[in-house]
Backbone as a printed PyTorch tensor [residue, N CA C, xyz], in Angstrom:
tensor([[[163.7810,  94.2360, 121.2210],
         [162.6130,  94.6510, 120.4830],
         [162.7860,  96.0780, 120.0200]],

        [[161.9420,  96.5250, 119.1490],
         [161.7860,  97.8040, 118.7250],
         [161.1730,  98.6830, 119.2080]],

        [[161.5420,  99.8800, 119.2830],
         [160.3100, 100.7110, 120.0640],
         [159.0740, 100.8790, 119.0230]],

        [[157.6610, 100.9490, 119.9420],
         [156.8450, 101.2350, 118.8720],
         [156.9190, 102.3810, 118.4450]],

        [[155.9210, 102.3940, 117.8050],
         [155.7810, 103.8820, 116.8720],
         [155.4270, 105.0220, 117.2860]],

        [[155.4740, 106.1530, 116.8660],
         [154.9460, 107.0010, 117.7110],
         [153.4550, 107.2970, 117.3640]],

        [[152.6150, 106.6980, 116.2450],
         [151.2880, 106.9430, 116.2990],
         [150.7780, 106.1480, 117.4850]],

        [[151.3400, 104.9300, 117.3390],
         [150.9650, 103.9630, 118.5040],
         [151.1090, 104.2780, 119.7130]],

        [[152.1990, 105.0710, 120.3930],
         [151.9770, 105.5640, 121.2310],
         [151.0250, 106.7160, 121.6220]],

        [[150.8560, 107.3300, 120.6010],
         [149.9760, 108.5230, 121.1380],
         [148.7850, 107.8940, 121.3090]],

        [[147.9740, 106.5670, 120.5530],
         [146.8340, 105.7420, 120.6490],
         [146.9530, 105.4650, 121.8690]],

        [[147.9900, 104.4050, 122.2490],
         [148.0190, 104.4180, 123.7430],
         [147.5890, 105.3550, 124.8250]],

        [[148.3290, 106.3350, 124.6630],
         [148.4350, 107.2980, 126.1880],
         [146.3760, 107.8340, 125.7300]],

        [[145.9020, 107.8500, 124.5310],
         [144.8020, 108.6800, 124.3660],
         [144.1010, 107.5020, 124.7390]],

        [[144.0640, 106.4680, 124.5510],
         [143.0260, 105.3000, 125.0160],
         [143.1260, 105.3080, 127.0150]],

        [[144.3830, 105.7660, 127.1300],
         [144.5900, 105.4010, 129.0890],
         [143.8900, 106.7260, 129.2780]],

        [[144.1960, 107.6730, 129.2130],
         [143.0600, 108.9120, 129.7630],
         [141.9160, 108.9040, 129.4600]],

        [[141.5810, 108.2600, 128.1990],
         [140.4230, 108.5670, 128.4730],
         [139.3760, 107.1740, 129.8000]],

        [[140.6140, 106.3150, 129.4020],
         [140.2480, 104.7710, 130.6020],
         [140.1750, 105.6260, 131.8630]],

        [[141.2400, 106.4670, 132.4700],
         [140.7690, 106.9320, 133.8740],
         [139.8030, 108.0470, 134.0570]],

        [[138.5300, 107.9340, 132.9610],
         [137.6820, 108.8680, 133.6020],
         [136.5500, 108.4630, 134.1560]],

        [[136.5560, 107.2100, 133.5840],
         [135.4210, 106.3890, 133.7590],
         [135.7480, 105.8580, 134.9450]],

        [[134.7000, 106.0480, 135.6190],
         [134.5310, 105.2640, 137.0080],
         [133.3290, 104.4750, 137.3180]],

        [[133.3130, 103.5920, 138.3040],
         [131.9980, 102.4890, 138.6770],
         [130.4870, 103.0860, 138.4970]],

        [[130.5760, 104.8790, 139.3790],
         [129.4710, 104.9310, 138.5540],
         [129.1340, 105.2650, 137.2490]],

        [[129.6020, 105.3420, 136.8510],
         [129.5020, 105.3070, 134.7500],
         [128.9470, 103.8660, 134.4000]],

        [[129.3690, 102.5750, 135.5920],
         [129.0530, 101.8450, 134.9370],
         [127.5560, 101.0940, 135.1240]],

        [[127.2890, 101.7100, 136.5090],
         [126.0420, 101.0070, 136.3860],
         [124.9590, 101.1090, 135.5640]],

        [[123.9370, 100.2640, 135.8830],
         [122.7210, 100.3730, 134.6760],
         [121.9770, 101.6640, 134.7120]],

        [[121.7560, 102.0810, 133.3720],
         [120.5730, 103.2140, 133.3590],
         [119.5370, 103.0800, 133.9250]],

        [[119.1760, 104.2960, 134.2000],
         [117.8160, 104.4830, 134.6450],
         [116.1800, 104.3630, 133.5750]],

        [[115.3420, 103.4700, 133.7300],
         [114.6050, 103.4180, 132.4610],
         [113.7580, 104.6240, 132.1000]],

        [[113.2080, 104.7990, 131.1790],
         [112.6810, 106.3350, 130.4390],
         [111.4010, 106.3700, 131.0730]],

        [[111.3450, 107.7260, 131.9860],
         [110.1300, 107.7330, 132.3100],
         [109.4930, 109.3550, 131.5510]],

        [[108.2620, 109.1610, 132.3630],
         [108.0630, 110.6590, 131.5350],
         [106.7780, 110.4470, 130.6270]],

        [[106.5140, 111.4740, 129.5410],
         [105.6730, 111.0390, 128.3980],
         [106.0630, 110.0890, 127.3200]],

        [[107.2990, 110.2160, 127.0810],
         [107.8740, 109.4190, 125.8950],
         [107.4620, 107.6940, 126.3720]],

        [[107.5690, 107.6550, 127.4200],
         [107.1880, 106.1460, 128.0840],
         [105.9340, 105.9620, 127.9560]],

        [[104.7570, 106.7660, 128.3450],
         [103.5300, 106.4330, 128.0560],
         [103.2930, 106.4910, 126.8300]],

        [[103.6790, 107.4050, 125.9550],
         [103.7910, 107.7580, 123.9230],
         [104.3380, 105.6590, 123.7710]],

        [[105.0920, 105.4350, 124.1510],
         [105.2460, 104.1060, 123.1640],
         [104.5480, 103.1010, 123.8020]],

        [[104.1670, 102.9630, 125.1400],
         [103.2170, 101.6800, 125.4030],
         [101.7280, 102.0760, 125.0070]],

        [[101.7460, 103.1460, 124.7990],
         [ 99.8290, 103.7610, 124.0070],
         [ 99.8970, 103.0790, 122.8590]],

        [[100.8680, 103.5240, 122.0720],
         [101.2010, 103.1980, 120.5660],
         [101.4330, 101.4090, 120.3600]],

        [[102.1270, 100.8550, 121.1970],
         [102.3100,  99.5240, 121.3490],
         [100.8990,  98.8760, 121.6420]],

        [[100.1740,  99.4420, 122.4720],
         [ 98.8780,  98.3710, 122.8430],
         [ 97.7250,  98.8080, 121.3400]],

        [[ 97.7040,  99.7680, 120.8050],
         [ 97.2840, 100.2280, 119.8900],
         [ 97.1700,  99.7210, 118.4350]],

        [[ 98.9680,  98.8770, 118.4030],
         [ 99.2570,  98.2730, 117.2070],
         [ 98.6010,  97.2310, 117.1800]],

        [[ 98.5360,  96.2790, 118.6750],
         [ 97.8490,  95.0520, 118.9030],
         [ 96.8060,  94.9950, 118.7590]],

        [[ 95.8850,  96.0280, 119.1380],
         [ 94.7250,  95.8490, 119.1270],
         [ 93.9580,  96.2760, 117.4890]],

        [[ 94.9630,  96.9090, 116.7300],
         [ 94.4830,  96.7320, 115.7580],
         [ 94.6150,  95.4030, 114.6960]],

        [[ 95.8220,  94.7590, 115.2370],
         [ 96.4810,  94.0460, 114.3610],
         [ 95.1230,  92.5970, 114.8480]],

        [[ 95.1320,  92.8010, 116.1450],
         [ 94.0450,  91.7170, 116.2800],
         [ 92.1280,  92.0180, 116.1230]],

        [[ 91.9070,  93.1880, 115.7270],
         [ 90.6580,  93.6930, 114.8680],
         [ 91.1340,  92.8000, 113.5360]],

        [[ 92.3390,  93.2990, 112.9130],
         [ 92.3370,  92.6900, 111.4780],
         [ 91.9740,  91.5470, 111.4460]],

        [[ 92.9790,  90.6220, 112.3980],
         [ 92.8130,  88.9190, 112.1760],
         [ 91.4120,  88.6240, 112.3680]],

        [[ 90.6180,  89.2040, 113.2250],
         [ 89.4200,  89.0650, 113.9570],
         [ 88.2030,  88.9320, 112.3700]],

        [[ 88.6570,  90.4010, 111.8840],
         [ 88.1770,  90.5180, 110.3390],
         [ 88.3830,  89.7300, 109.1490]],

        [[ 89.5440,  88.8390, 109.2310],
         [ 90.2240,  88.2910, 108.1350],
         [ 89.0970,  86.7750, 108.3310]],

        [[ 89.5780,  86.1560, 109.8770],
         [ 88.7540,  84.9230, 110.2000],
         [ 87.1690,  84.9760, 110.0390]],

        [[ 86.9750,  85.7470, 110.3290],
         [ 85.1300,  86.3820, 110.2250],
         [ 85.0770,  85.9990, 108.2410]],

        [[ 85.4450,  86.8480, 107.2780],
         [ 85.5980,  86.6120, 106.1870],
         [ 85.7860,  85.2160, 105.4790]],

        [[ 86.6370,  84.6910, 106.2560],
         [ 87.4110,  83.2250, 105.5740],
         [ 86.3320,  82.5190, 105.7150]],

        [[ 85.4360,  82.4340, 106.7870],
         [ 84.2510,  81.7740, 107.4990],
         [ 83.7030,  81.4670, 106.6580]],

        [[ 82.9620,  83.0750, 106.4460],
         [ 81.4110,  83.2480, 105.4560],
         [ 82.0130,  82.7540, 103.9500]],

        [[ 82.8180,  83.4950, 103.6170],
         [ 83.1230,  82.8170, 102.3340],
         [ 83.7210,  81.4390, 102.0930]],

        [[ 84.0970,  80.7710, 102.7650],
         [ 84.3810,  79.6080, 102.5350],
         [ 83.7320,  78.4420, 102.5050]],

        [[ 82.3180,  78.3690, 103.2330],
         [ 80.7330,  77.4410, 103.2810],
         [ 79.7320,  78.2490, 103.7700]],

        [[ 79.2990,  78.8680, 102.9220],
         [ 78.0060,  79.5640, 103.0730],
         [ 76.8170,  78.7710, 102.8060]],

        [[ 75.9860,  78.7150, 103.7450],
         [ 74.5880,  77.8440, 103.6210],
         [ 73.9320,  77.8190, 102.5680]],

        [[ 73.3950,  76.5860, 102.2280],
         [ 72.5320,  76.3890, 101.3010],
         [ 71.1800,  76.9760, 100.6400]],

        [[ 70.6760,  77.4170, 101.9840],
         [ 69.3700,  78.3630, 102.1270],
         [ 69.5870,  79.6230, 101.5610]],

        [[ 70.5240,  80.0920, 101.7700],
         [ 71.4150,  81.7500, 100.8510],
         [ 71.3540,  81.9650,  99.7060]],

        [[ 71.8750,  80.6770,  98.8310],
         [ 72.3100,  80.1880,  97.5770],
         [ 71.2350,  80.5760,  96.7480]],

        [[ 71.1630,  81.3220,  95.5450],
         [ 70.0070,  81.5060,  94.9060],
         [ 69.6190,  80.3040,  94.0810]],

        [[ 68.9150,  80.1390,  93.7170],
         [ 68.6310,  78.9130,  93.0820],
         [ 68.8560,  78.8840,  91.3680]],

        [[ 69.6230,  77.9600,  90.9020],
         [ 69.7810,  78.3910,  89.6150],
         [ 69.0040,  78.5910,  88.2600]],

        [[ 68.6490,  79.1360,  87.5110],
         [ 68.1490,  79.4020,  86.5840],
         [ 67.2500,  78.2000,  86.2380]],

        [[ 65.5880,  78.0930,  86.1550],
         [ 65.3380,  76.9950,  85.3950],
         [ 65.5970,  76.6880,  83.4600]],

        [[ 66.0860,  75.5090,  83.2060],
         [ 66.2140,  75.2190,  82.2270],
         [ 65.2080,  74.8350,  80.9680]],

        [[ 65.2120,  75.6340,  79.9570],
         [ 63.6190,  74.9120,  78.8730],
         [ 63.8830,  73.4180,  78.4830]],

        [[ 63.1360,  73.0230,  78.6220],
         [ 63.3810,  71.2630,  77.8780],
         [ 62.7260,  71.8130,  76.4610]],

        [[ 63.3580,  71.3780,  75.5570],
         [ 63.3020,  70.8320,  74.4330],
         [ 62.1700,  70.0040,  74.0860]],

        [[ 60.7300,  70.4010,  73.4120],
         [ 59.7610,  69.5350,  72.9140],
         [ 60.0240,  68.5930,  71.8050]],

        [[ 59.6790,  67.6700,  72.4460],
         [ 60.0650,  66.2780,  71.6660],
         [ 59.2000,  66.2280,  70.2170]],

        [[ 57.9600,  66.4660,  70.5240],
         [ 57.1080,  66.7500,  69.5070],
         [ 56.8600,  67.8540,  69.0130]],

        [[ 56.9580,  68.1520,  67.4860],
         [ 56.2180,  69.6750,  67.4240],
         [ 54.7160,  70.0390,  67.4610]],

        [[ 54.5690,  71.1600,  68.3100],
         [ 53.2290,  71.2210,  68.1530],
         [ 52.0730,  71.2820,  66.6690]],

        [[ 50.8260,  71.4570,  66.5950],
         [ 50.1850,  71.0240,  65.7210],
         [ 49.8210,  72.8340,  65.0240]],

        [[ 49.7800,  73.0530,  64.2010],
         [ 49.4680,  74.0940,  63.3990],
         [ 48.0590,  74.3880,  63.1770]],

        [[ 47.7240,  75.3600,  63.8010],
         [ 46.2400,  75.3460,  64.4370],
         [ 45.6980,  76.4290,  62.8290]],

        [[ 44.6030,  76.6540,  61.8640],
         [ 44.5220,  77.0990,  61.3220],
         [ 43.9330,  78.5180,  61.7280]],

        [[ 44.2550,  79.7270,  60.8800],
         [ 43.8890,  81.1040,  61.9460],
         [ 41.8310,  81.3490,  61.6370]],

        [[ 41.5350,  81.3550,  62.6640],
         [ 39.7730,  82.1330,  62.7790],
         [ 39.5800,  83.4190,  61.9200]],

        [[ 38.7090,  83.6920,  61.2230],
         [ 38.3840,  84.5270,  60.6870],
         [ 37.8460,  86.1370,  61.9490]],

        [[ 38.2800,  86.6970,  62.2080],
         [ 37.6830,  87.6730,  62.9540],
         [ 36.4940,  88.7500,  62.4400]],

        [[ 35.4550,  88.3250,  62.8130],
         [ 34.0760,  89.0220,  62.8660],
         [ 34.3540,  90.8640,  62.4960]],

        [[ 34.1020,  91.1460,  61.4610],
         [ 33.9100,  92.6230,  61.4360],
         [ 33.1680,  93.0590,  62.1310]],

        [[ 33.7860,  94.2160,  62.7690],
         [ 32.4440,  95.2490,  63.7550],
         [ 32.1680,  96.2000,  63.0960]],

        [[ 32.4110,  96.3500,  61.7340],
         [ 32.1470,  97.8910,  61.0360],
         [ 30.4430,  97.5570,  60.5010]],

        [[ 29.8420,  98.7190,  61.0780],
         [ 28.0980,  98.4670,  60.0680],
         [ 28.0110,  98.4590,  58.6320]],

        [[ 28.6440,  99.2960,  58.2700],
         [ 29.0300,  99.6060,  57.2180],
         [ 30.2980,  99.1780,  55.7350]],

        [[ 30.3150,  97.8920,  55.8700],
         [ 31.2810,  97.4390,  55.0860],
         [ 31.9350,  98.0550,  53.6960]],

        [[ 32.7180,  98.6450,  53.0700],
         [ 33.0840,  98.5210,  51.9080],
         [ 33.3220,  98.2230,  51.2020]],

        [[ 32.5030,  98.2010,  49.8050],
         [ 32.6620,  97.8080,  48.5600],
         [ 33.8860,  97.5010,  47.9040]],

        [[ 34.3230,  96.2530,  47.9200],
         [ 35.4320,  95.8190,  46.9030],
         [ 35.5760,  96.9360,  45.4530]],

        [[ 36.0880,  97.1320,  45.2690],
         [ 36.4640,  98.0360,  44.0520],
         [ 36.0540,  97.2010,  42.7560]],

        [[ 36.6120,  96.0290,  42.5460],
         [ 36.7980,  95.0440,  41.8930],
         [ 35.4630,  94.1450,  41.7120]],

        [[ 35.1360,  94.4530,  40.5630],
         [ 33.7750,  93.5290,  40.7960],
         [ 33.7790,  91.9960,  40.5430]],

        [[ 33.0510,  91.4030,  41.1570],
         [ 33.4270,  89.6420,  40.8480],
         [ 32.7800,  89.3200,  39.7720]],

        [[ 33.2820,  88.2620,  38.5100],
         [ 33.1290,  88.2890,  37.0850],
         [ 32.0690,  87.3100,  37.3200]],

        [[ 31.2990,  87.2820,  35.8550],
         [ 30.2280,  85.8990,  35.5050],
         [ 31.1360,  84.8070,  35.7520]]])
């Protein structure tokens, strides 16, 4: 075989040192986040829910009313004119009574 290369080797030897630094405890599990940052995202998390379920709460409330609203609510619609079949009768107009005492003379005198 060939020898490898020498980039490849230097990959090598830099991948093994840095392999022996790590040891078992490196590997166990983290420790989970305590502190404020932990209470900051479960505040914020119960927060999202409870708004997100106000909305739905709001959305279903809405869909309700608008979707069969009672009859009793309903304004009632406009009444319609019917159309008289007959026309009425043409009433001739009344003479209205002067209240003046004093009437005035036609200008115009009435002929023989």
């Amino acid at each position: 075989m060939t020898d490898p290369a020498p980039i490849e080797e230097r990959l090598r030897a830099a991948l093994e040192a840095r392999g022996r630094l790590i040891s078992a405890h490196d590997l166990s599990p983290a420790r989970p986040p305590a502190g404020r940052t932990w209470g900051t995202r479960r505040t914020r998390r119960m927060l999202s829910f409870a708004v997100a379920a106000a909305a739905a709460a709001a959305a279903a409330v809405v869909l309700l009313l608008s979707s069969n609203p009672p009859d009793h609510l309903r304004p009632a619609p406009p009444a319609r004119q019917s159309h008289p079949t007959v026309a009425p009768t043409p009433t001739a107009p009344h003479p209205v009574p002067s209240t003046d005492p004093n009437p005035v003379p036609s200008a115009i005198p009435s002929g023989p």
